[in-house]
Coordinates of C-alpha atoms in Angstrom, one line a residue:
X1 CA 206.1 106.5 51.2
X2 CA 209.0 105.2 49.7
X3 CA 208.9 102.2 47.4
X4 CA 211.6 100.3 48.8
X5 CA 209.3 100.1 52.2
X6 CA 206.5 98.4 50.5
X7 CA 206.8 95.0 51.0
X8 CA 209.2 96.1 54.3
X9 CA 208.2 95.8 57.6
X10 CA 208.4 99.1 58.9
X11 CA 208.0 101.4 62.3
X12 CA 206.0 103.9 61.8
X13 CA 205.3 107.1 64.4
X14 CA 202.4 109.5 64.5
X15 CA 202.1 112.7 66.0
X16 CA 199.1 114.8 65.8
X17 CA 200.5 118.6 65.9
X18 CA 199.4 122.0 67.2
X19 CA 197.4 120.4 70.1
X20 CA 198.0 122.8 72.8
X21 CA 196.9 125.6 70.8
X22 CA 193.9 123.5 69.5
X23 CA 192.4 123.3 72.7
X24 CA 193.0 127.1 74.1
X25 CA 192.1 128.8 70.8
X26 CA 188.6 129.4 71.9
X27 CA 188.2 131.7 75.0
X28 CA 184.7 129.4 75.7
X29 CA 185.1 127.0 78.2
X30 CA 182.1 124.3 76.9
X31 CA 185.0 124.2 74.2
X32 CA 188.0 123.9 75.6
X33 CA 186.9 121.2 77.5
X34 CA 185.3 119.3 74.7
X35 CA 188.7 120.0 72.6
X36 CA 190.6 118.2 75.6
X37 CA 188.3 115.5 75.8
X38 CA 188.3 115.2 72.0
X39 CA 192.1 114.8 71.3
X40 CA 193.3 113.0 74.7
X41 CA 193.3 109.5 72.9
X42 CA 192.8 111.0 69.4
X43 CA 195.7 108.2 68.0
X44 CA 194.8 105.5 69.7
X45 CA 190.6 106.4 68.9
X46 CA 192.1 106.9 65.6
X47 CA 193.5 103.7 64.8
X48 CA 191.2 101.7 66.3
X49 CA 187.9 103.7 64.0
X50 CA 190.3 102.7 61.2
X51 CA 190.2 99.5 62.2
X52 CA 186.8 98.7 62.5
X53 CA 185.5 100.4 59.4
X54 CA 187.7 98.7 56.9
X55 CA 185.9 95.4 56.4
X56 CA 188.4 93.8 54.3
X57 CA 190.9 93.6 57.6
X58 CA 191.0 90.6 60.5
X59 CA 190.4 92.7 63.1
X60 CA 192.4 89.7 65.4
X61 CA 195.7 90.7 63.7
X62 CA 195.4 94.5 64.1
X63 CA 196.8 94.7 67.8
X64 CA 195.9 98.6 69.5
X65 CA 195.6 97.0 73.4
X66 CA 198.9 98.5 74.0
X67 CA 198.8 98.6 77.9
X68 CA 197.5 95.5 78.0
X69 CA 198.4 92.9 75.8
X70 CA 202.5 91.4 76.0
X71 CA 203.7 93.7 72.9
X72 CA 205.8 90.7 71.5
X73 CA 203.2 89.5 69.3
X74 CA 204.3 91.7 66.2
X75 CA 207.6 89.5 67.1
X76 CA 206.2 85.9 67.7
X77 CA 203.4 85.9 65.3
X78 CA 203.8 86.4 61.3
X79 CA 199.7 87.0 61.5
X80 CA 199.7 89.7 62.8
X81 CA 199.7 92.8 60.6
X82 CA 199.6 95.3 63.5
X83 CA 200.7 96.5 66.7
X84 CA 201.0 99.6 68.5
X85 CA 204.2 99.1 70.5
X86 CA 203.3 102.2 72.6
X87 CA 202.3 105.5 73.0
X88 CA 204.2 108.2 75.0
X89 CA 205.1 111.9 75.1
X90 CA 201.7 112.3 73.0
X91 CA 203.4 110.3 70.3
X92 CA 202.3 106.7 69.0
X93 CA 204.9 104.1 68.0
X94 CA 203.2 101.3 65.5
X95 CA 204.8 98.3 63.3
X96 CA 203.3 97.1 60.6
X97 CA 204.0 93.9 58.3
X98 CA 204.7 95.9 55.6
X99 CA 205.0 99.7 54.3
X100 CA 201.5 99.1 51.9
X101 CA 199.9 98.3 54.7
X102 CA 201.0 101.3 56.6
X103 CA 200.5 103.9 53.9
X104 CA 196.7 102.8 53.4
X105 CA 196.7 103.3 57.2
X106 CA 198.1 107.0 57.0
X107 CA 195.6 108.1 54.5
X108 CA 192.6 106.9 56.7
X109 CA 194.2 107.8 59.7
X110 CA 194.5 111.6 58.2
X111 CA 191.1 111.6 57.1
X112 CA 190.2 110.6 60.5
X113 CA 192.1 113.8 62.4
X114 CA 190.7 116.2 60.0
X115 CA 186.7 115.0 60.1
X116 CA 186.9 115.0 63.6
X117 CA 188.5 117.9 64.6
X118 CA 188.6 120.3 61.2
X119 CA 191.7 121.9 61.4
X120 CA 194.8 119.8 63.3
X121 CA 197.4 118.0 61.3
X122 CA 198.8 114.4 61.5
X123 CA 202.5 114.1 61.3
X124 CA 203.8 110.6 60.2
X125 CA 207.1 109.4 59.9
X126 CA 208.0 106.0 58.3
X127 CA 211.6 103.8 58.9
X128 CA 212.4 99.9 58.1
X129 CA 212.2 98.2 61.0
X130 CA 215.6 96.1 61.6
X131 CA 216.6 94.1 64.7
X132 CA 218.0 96.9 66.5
X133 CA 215.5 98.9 68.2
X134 CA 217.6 101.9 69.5
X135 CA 219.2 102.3 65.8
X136 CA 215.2 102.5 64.7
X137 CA 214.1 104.5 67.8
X138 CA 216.8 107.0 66.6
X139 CA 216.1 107.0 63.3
X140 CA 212.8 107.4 63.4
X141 CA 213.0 110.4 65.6
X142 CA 215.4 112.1 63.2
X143 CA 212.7 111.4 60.3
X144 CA 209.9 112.7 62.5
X145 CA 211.9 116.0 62.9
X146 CA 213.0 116.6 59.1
X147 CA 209.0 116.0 58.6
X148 CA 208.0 118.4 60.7
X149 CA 210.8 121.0 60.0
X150 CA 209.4 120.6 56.3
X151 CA 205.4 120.6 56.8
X152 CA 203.5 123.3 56.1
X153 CA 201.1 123.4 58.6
X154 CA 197.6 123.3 56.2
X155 CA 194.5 125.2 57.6
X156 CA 190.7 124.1 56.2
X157 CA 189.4 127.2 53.3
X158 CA 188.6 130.1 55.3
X159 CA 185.5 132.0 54.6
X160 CA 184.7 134.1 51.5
X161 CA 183.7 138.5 52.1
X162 CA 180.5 137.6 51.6
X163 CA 180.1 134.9 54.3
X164 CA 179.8 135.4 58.3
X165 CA 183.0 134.5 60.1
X166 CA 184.4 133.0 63.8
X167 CA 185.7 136.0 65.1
X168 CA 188.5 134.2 66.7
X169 CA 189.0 131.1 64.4
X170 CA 188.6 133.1 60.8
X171 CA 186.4 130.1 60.0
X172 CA 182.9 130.5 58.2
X173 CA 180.0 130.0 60.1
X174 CA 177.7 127.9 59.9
X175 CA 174.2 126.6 62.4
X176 CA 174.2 123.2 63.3
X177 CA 171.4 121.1 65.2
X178 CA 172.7 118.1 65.6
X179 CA 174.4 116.5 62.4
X180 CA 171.9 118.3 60.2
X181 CA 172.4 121.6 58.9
X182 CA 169.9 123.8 59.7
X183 CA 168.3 127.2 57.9
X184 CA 169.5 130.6 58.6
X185 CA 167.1 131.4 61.7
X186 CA 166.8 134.2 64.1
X187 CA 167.1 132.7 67.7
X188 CA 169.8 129.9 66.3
X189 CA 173.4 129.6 67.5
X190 CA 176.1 129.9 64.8
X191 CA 179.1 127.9 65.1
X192 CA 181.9 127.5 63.3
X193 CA 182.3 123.4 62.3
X194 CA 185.4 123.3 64.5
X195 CA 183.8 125.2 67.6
X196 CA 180.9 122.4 67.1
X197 CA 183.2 119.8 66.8
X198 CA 184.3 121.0 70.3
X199 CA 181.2 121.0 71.8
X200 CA 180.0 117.7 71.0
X201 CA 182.8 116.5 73.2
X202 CA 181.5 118.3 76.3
X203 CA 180.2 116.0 78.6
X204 CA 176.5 116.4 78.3
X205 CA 176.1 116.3 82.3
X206 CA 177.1 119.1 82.8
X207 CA 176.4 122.9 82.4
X208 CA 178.7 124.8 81.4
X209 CA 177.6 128.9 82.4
X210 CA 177.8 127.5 85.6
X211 CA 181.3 125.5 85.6
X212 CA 182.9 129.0 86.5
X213 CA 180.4 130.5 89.0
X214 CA 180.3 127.4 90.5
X215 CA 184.3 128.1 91.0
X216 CA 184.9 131.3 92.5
X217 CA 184.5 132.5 95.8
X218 CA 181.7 135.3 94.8
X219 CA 181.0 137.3 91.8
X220 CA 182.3 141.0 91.1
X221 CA 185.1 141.3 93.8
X222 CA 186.0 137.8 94.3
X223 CA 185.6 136.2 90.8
X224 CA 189.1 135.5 90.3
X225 CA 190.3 131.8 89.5
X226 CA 193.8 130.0 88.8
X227 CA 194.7 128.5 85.6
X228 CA 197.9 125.9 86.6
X229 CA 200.2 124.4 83.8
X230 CA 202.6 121.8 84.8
X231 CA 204.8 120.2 83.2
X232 CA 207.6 116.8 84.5
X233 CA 210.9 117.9 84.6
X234 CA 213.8 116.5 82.3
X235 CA 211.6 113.5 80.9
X236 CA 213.0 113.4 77.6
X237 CA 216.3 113.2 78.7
X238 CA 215.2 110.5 81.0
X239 CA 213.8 108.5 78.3
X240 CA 217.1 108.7 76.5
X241 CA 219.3 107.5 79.1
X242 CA 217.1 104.5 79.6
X243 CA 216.5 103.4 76.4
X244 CA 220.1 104.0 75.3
X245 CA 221.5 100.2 75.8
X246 CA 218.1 99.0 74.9
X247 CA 218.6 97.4 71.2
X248 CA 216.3 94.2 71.2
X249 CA 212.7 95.1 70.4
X250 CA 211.6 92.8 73.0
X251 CA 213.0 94.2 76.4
X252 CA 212.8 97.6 74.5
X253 CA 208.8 97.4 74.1
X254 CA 208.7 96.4 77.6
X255 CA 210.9 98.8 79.3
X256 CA 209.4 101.7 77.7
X257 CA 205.4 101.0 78.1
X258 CA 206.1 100.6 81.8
X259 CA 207.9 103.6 81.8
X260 CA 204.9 105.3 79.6
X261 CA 202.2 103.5 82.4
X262 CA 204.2 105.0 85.3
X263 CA 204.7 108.5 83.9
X264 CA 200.8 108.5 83.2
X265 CA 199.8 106.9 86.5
X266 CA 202.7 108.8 88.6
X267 CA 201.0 112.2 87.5
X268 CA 197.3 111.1 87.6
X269 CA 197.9 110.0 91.4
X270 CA 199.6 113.2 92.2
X271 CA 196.8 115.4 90.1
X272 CA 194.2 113.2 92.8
X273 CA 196.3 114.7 95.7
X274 CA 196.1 118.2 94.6
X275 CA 191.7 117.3 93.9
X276 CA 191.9 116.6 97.8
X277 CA 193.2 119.0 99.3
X278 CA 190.9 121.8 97.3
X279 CA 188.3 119.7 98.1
X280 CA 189.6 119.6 102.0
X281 CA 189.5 123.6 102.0
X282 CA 186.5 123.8 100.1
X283 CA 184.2 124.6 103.2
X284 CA 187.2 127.4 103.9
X285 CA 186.8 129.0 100.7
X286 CA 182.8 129.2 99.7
X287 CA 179.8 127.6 102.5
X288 CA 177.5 127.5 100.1
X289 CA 179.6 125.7 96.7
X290 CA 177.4 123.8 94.8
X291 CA 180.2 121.9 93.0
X292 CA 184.2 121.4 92.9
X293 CA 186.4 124.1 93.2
X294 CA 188.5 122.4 90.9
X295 CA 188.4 121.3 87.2
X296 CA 190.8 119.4 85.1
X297 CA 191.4 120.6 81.6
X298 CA 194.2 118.5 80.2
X299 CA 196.0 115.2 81.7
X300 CA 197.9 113.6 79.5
X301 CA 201.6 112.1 81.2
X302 CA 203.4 114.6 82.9
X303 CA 201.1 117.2 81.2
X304 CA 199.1 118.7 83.3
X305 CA 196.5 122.1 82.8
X306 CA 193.8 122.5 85.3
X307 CA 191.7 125.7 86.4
X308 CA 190.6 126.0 90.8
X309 CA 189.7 128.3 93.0
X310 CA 192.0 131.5 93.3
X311 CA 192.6 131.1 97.0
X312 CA 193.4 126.9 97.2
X313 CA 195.9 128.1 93.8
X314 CA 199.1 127.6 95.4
X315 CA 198.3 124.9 97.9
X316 CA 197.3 123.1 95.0
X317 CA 200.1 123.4 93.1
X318 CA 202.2 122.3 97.0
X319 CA 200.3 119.3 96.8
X320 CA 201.0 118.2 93.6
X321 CA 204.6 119.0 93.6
X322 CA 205.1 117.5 97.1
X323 CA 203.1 114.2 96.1
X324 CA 205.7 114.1 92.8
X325 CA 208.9 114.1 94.8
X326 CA 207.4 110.7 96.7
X327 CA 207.0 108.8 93.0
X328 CA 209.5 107.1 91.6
X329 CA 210.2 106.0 88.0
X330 CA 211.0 102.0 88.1
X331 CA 211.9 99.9 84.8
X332 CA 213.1 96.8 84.7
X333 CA 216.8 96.8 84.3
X334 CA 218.3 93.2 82.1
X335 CA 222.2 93.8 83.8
X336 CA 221.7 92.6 87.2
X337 CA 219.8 89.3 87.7
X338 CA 219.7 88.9 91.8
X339 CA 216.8 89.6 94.1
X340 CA 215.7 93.1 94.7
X341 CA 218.3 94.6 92.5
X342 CA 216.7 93.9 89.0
X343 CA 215.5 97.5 88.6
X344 CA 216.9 100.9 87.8
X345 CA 214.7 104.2 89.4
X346 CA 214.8 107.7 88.6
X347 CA 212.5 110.2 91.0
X348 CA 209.8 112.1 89.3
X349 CA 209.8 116.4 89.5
X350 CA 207.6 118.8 88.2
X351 CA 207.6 122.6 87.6
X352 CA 204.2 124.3 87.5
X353 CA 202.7 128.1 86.2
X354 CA 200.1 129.7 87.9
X355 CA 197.9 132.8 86.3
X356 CA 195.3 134.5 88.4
X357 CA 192.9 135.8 86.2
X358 CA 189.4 137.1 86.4
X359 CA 186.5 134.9 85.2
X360 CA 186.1 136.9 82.1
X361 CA 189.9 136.5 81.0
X362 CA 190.2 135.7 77.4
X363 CA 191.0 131.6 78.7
X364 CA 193.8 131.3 75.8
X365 CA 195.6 134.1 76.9
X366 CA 195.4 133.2 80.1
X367 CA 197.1 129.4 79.4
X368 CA 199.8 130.8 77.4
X369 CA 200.9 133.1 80.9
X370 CA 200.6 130.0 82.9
X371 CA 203.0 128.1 80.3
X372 CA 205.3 131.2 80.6
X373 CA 205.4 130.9 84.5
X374 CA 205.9 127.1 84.2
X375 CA 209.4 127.7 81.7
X376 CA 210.5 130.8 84.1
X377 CA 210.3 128.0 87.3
X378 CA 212.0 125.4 85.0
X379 CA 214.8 127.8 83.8
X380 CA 215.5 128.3 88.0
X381 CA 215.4 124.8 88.7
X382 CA 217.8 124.3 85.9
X383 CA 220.1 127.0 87.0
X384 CA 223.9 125.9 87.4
X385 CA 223.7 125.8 91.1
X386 CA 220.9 123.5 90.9
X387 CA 222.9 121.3 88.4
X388 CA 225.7 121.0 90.4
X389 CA 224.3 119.9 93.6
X390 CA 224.2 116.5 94.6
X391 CA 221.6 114.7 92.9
X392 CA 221.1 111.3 92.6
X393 CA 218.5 109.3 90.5
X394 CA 218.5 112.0 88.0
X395 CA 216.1 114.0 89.8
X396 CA 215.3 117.8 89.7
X397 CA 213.9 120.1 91.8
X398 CA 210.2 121.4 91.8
X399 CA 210.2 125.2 91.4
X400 CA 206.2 127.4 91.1
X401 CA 205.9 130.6 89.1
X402 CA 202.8 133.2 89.0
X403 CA 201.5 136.1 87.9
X404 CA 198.4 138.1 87.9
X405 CA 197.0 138.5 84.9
X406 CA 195.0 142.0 84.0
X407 CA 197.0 142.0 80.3
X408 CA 197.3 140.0 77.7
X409 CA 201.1 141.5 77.3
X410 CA 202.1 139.5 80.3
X411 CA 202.5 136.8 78.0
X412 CA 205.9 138.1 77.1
X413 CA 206.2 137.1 81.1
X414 CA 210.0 138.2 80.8
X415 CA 209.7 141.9 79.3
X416 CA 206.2 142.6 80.8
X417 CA 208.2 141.7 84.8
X418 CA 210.8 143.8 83.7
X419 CA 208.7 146.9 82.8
X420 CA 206.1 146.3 85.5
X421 CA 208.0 145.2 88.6
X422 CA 211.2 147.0 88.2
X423 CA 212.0 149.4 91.4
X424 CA 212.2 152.6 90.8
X425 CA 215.7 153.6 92.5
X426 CA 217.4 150.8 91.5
X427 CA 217.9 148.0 88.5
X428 CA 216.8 145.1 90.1
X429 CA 213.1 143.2 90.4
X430 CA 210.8 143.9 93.6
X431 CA 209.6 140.2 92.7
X432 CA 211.8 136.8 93.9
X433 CA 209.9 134.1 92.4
X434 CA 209.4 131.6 91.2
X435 CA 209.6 129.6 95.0
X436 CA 211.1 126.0 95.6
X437 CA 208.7 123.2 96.8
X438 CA 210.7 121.5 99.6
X439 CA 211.2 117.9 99.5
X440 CA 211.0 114.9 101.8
X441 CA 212.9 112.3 100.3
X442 CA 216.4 113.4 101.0
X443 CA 217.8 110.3 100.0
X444 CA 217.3 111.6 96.1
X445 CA 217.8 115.0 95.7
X446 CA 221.4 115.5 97.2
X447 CA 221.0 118.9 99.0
X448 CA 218.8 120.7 96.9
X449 CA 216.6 121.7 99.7
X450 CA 219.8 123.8 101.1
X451 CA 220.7 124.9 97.9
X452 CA 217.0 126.9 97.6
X453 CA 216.6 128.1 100.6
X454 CA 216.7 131.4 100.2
X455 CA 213.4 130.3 97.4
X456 CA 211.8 128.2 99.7
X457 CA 208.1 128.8 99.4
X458 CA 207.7 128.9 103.7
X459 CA 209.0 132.1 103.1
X460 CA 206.3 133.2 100.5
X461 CA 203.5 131.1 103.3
X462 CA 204.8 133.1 106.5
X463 CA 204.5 136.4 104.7
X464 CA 201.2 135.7 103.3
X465 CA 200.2 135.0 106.6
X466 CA 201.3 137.4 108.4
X467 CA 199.6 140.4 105.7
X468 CA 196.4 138.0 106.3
X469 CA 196.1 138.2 110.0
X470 CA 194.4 141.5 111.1
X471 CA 196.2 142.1 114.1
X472 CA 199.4 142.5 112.3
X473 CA 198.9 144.7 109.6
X474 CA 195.4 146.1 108.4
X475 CA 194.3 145.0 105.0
X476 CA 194.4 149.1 103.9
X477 CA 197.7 149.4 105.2
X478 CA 198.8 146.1 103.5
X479 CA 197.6 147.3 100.2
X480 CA 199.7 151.0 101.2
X481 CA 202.4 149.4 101.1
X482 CA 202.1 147.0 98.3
X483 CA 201.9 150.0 96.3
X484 CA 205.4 151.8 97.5
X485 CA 207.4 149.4 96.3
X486 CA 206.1 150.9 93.0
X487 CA 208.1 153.9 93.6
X488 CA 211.5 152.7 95.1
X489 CA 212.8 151.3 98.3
X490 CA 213.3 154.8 99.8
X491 CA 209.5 154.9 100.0
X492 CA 209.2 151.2 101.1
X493 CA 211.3 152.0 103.7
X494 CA 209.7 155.2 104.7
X495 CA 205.8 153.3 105.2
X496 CA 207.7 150.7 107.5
X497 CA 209.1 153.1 109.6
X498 CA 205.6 154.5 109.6
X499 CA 204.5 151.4 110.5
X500 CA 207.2 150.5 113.3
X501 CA 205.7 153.3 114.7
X502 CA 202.5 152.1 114.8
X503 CA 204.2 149.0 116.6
X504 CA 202.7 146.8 113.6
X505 CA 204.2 143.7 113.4
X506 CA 206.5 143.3 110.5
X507 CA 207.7 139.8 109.0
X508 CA 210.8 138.2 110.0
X509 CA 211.9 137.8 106.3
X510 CA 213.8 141.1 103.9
X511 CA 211.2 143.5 102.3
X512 CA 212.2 142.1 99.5
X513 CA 210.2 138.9 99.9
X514 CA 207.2 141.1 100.7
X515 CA 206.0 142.0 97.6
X516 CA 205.2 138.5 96.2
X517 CA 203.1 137.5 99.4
X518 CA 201.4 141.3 99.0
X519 CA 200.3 140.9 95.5
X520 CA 197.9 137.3 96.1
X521 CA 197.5 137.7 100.5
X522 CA 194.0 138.9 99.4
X523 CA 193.0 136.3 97.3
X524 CA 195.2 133.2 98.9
X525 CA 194.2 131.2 101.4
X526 CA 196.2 130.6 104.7
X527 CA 197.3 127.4 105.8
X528 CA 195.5 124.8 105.6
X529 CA 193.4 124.0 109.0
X530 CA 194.2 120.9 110.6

């Protein structure tokens, strides 16, 4: 830290780095969900551990109640030492009384990331706090990026030739019972100390060899499952455009932890819409299910990872994205003084990934597909078109991607669609997604719903539905031609004449919105029964 921060008081931000690829490194489930469990409120855990185990500190002036407390006490109150102003984006926003104060808390605070999870990396950035919040807000955002731009990311001492490694970490080994390390035994499990780290996190409830069988609709044939990433459209830029008149710290504090509490409870309430209805077409999927179809991996803001049953995937992902468009973003706005009108809005959107993968899918790769399908829906909903259309409140539209996932090259989701679903008479893509989710609230989204109706994801249902109903088309036939459009139109065109003369019932939509609703009818379910 600089010495002319010292005896400053100073706003100081933390970021703990490489998250995302902290929890999906391992392909075991136990410890991807004890990775998630162990770094949702790492900062926050962080700070507080700190706390507590310095005895030399009032813990009364050290103020980590964020949601809870005023957040003017820093302000009003020279005692205090302390307080996190708030934490959003997965970044935590702190002033302390001076820069000594703060430093002695960085070097704990790093201690504290790397004994509890081995291997992830604390960013800190440091600024004098002044009287202007936005000038600080700004500044310390620029510092945060030159720190990261410039820091190496450091990895614990890897193991030596002569030790045993983590095949997918590169980590030594070593056993653990407990907190004791134990002797090299035959009929011991050997862990790597991050993969225990992991582990110790997983609720102890529950057992996990049975988390995924519990899932799926049958082993061998019907073991596949969804792994959905979504992610809030735009909220960056919505941040900025709030925040950007705000200079006092006080209103500034305020306006942006209720923005922070509605982004977190706004996705929370929309991830308990999407639990529902799986749990509504549970008895439609598997009669004898002894647990959820559904289990959330991450939820952290308007980040959202979850794995469900293969065929409640997309209706899933409906309800979520349908329950988004009827949330709105309030904050308090300081210009107008009268009644009602003393608050701004923007409306909340989402885009969302979906992979289909088997049960034995290496998880990780699995995450990164789904995180390509999410930024191939938010490139669409960002298209010109979209930009351009009447829109008010900010808002965006809600777009779905998927993919089925037999490679781990489909990570590259762009190159791997272009060699794998490219017709074979002509230059253009047998595939149209990603779909649009169609939303209620007109008043806020201009005429977006017009705009994407030719991506409207009724189409992708009434196909599904009609390559699921027997009397249409039989399930062999279906998969006949599925497989055509493999090689070229001509041929696609030749089975439907074929079937025409069957007098088989063809969908009303082009038979070039056919193959989407042909590669998941199998493994989707139809609408839900009311």
């Amino acid at each position: 830290m600089k010495k002319e921060l010292k005896q400053k008081e100073v706003l100081a931000m933390y970021d703990v780095r490489g998250i995302q690829d902290y929890i999906f490194r391992s392909n075991d489930l136990q410890e991807i969900i004890g990775a998630s469990n162990l770094v949702e409120d790492i900062i926050i855990t962080g700070l507080q551990q700190v706390i507590i185990s310095n005895k030399e500190w009032d813990k009364r002036e050290f103020l980590t109640d964020w949601e809870n407390d005023k957040g003017t006490e820093f302000l009003e109150n020279i005692d205090i030492k302390m307080q996190v102003l708030f934490i959003g984006g997965g970044n935590a926003y702190v002033l302390f009384r001076n820069g000594d104060l703060c430093s002695q808390m960085n070097k704990k605070m790093a201690k504290y990331v790397l004994d509890e999870t081995y291997s992830l990396n604390l960013a800190v950035a440091v600024v004098m706090k002044t009287d202007n919040y936005k000038d600080d807000y700004e500044k310390i955002n620029i510092e945060m990026r030159r720190i990261k731009a410039r820091m190496s990311e450091t990895k614990p001492a890897g193991s030596l030739p002569f030790m045993a490694t983590d095949s997918i970490t590169g980590f030594p080994l070593s056993v653990y019972k407990g907190r004791k390390m134990m002797k090299y035994e035959d009929g011991i499990e050997y862990l790597c100390t991050e993969s225990w780290l992991k582990r110790k996190h997983f609720p102890k409830e529950e057992n996990a060899e049975k988390i995924l069988d519990n899932m799926v609709t049958g082993k061998g044939d019907n073991s596949t499952l969804a792994l959905i990433h979504i992610d809030g459209n735009n909220m960056g830029k919505r941040l900025k455009e709030i925040m950007e008149d705000k200079e006092d710290y006080s209103q500034a504090v305020v306006t942006m932890r209720n923005i922070s509490k509605n982004i977190k409870y706004g996705f929370r309430e929309c991830f308990k819409v999407c639990e529902e209805y799986v749990d509504r077409v549970s008895d439609q999927i598997r009669q004898d299910r002894q647990g959820r179809l559904i289990r959330k991996i991450i939820l952290a803001g308007d980040d959202i990872t979850f794995i469900c049953n293969a065929q409640a995937a997309i209706g899933a992902v409906e309800a979520f994205l349908k329950e988004t468009c009827e949330h709105t973003l309030f904050w308090e706005d300081q210009k107008n003084t009268t009644g009602n009108e003393n608050y701004k809005k923007y409306g909340l959107s989402a885009c969302a990934g979906i992979t289909y993968f088997n049960s034995h899918f290496p998880f990780s790769d699995a995450y990164k597909v789904a995180e390509s399908c999410c930024l191939n829906a938010k490139k669409r909903a960002k298209e010109t078109e979209n930009r351009e259309a009447g829109v008010k409140d900010g808002n965006m539209g809600c777009f779905f991607d998927y993919q089925m996932c037999g490679n781990i090259r489909a990570e590259n989701l762009e190159e791997y669609r272009r060699v794998h679903y490219r017709l074979a008479d002509r230059k253009d893509c047998m595939i149209r997604r990603p779909y649009y989710v169609n939303c209620s609230r007109l008043d806020s989204i201009g005429d977006l719903n017009e705009r994407n109706a030719a991506y409207d994801s009724t189409i992708l249902w009434s196909n599904i539905l009609y390559f699921k109903t027997e009397k249409n088309i039989p399930g062999s036939q279906a998969k006949k031609l599925r497989n055509s459009y493999a090689m070229g139109m001509r041929e696609v065109d030749r089975y439907i004449t074929f079937l025409e003369s069957r007098q088989r019932r063809l969908p009303e939509y082009d038979r070039y919105y056919w193959y989407d609703a042909l590669e998941i009818a199998d493994i989707t379910l139809g609408k839900e029964k009311k």
